[in-house]
mmCIF file of C-alpha atoms in Angstrom:
data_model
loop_
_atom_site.group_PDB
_atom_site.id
_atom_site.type_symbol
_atom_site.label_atom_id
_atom_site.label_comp_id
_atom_site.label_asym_id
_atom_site.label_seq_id
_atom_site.Cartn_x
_atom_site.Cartn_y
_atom_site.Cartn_z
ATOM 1 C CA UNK A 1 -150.625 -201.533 11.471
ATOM 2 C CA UNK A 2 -152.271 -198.051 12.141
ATOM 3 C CA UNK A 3 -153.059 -199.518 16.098
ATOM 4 C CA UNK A 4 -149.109 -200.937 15.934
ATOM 5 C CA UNK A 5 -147.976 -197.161 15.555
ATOM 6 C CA UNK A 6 -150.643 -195.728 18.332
ATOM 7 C CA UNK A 7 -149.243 -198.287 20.898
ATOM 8 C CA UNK A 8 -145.421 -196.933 19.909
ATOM 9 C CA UNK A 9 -146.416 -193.741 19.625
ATOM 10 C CA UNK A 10 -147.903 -194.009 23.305
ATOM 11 C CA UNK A 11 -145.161 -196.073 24.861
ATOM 12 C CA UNK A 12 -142.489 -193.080 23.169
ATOM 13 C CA UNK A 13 -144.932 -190.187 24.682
ATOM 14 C CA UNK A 14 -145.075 -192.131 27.979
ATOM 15 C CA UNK A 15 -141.090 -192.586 27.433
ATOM 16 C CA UNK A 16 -140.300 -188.904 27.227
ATOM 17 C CA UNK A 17 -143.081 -187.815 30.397
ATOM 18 C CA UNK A 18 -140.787 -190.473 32.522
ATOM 19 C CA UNK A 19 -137.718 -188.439 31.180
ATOM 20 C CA UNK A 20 -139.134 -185.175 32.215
ATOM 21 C CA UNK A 21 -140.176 -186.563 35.390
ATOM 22 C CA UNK A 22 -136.887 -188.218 36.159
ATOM 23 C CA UNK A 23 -134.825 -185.093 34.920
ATOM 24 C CA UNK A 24 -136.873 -183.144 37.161
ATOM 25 C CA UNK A 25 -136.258 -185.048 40.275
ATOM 26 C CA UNK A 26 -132.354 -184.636 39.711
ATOM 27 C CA UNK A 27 -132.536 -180.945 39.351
ATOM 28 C CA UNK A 28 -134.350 -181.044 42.582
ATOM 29 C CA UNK A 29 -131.678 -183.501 44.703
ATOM 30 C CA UNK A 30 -129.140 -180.921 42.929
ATOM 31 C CA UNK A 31 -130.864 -177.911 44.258
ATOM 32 C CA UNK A 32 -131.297 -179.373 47.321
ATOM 33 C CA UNK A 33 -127.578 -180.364 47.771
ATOM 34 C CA UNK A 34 -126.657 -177.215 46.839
ATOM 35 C CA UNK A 35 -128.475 -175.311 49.463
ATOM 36 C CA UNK A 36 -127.130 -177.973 51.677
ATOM 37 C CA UNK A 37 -123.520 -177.299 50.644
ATOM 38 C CA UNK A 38 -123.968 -173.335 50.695
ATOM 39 C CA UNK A 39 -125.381 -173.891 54.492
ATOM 40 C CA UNK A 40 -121.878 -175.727 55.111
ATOM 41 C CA UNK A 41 -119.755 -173.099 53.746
ATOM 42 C CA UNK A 42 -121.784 -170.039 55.897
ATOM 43 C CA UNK A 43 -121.478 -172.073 58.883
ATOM 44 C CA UNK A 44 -117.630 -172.738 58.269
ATOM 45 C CA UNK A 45 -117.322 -168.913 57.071
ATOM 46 C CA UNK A 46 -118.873 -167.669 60.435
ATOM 47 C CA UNK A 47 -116.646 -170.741 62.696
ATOM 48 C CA UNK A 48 -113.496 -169.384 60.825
ATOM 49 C CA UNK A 49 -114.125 -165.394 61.945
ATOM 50 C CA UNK A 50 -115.500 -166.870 65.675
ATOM 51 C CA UNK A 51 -112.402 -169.010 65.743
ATOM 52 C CA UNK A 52 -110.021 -165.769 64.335
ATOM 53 C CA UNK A 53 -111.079 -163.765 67.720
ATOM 54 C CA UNK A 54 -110.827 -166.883 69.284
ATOM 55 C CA UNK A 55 -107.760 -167.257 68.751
ATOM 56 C CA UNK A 56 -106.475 -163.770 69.732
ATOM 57 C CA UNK A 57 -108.023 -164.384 73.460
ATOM 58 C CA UNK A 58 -106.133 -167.518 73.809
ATOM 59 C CA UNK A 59 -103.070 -165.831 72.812
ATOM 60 C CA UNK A 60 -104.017 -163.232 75.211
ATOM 61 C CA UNK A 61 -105.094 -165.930 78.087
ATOM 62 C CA UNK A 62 -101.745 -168.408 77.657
ATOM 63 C CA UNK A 63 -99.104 -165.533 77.388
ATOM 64 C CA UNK A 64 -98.900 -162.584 80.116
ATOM 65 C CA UNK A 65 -96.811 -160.716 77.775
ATOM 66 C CA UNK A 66 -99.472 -160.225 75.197
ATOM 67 C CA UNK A 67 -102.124 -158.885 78.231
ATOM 68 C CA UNK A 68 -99.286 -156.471 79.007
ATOM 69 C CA UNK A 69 -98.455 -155.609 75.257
ATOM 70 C CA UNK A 70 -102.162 -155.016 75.055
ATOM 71 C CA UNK A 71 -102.324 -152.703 78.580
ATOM 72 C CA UNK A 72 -99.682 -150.446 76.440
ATOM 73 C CA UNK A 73 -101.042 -150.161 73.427
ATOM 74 C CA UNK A 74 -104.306 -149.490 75.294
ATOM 75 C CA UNK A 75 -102.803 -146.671 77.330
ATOM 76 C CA UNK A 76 -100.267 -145.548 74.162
ATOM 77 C CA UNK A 77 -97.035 -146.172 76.237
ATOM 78 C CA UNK A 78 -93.918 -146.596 75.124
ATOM 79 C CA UNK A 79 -93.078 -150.037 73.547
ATOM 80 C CA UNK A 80 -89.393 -151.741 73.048
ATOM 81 C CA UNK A 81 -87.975 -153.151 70.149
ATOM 82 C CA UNK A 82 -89.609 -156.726 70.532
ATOM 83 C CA UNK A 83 -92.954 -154.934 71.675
ATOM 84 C CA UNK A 84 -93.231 -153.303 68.555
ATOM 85 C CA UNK A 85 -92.608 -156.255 66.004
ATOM 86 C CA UNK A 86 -95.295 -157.905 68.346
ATOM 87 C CA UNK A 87 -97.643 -155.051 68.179
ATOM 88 C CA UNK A 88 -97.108 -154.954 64.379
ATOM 89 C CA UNK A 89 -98.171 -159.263 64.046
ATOM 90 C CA UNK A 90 -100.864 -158.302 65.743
ATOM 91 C CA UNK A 91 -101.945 -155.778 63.653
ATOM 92 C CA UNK A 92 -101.232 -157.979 60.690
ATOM 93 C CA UNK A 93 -103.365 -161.118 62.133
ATOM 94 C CA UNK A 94 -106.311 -158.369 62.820
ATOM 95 C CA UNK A 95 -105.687 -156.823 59.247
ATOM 96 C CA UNK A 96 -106.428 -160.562 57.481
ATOM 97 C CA UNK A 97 -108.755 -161.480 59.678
ATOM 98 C CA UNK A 98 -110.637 -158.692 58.637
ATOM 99 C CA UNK A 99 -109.887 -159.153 55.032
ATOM 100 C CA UNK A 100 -110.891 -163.012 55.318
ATOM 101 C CA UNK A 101 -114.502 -161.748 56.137
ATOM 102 C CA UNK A 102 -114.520 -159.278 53.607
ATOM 103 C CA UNK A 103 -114.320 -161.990 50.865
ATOM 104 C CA UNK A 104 -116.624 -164.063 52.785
ATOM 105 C CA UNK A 105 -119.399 -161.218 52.752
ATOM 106 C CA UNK A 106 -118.090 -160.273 48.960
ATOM 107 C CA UNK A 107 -118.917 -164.139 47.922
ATOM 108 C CA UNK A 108 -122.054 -164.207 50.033
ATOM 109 C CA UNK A 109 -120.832 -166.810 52.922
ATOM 110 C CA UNK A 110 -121.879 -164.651 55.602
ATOM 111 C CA UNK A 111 -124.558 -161.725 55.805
ATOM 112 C CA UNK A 112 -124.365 -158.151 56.391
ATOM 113 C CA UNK A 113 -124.626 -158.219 59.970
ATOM 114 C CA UNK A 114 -122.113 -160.451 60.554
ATOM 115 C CA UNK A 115 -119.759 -158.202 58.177
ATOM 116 C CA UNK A 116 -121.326 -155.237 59.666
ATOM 117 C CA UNK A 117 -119.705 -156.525 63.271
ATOM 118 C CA UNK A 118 -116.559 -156.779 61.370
ATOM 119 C CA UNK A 119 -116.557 -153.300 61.315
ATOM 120 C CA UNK A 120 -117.109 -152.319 64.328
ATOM 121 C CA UNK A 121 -114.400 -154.080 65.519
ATOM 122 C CA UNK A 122 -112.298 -152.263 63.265
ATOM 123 C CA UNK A 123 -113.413 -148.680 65.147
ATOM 124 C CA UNK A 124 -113.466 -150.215 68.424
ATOM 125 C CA UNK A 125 -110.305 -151.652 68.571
ATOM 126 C CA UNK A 126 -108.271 -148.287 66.443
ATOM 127 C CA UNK A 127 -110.244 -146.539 69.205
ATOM 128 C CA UNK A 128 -109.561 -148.473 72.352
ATOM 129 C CA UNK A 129 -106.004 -149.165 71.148
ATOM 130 C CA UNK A 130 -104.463 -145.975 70.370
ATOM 131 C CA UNK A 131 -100.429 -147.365 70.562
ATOM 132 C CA UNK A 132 -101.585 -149.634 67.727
ATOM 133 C CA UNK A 133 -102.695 -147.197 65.784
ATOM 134 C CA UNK A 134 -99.087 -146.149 63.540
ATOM 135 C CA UNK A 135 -99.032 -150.190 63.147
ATOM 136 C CA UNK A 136 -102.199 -150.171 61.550
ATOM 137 C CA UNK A 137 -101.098 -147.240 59.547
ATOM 138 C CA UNK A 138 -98.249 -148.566 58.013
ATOM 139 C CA UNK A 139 -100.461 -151.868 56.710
ATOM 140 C CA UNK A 140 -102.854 -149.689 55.319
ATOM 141 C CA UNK A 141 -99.741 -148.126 53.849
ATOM 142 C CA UNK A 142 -97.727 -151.421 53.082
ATOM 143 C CA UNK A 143 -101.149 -152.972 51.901
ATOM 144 C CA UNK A 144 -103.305 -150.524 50.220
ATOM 145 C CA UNK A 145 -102.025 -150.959 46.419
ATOM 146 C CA UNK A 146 -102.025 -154.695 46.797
ATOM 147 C CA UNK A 147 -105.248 -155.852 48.757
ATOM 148 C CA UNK A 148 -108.476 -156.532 46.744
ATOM 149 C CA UNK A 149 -110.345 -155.528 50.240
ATOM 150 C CA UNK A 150 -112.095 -151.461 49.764
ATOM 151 C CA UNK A 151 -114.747 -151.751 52.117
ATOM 152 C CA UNK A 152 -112.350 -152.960 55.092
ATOM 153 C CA UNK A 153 -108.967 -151.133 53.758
ATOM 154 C CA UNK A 154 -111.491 -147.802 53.756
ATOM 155 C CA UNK A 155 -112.855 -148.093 57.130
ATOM 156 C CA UNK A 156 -109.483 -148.408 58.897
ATOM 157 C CA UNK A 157 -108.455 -145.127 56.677
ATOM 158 C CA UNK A 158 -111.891 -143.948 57.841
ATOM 159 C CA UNK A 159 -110.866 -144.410 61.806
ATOM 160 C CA UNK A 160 -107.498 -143.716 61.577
ATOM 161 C CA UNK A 161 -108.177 -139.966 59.498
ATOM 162 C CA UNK A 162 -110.866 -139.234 62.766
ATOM 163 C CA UNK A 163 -108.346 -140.104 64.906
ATOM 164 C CA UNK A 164 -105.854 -137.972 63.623
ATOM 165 C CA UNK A 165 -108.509 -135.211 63.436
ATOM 166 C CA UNK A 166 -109.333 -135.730 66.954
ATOM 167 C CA UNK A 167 -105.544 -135.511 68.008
ATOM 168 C CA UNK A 168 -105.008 -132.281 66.015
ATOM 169 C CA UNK A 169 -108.197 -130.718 67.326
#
């Protein structure tokens, strides 16, 4: 009887070991399609923002209008009525573009260079487009209270304010 209960005792030890071992080989397929599906969601993260400027030049490319909307804005002419609600879209697609990669780089999808560029843009484009400027203005304005976005809602206050300064000086 006393050999009976070493033989169950040995096949319940050897039981529990293949448990381990087996739960142990899941947590590793898990980890492993985690990092796989974290991989996915940088790529897509970093497609979405290269497909945002994308995006922009096509508009640019397919419609003359846009180039010449651009030219003023560039050289702070004069805009009509219909140049102005244009200017102000365009503004607004830069403005969540922007706040798109903020919340990637918040939940980690894309890294601090890749945010970092986001931020440049935001100086280079106040800077080289100085008729867009009141449009970007009134969506920090319009936008401030209600946009979970400080590091990208700062920077454009950040440009605009050395702008002004610049003006005034």
């Amino acid at each position: 009887m006393d050999s009976v209960n070493k033989w169950l005792t040995l096949a319940a030890n050897l039981g529990v070991i293949a448990g381990i071992i087996f739960l142990a080989i899941e947590i590793n397929q898990q980890n492993l399609s985690m990092e796989q599906s974290n991989r996915i969601a940088t790529s897509t993260a970093e497609a979405d923002i290269r497909d945002g400027s994308s995006e922009i030049s096509q508009l640019i490319l397919e419609d003359p209008q846009v180039a010449e909307l651009l030219l003023k804005l560039t050289n702070n002419e004069e805009l009509t009525a219909i140049e102005r609600i244009r200017a102000n879209a365009i503004s607004l697609i830069m403005l969540q573009g922007w706040i798109t990669t903020e919340r990637y780089f918040d939940n980690g999808l894309i890294d601090e260079a890749v945010f970092s560029n986001s931020l440049s843009a935001i100086e280079r484009i106040i800077i080289g487009l100085p008729g867009i400027r009141p449009f970007f203005a009134a969506q920090f304005e319009f936008r401030a209270e209600s946009v979970n976005s400080p590091l990208i809602l700062a920077k454009i206050n950040e440009v605009l304010e050395e702008q002004r300064l610049n003006i005034e000086e």
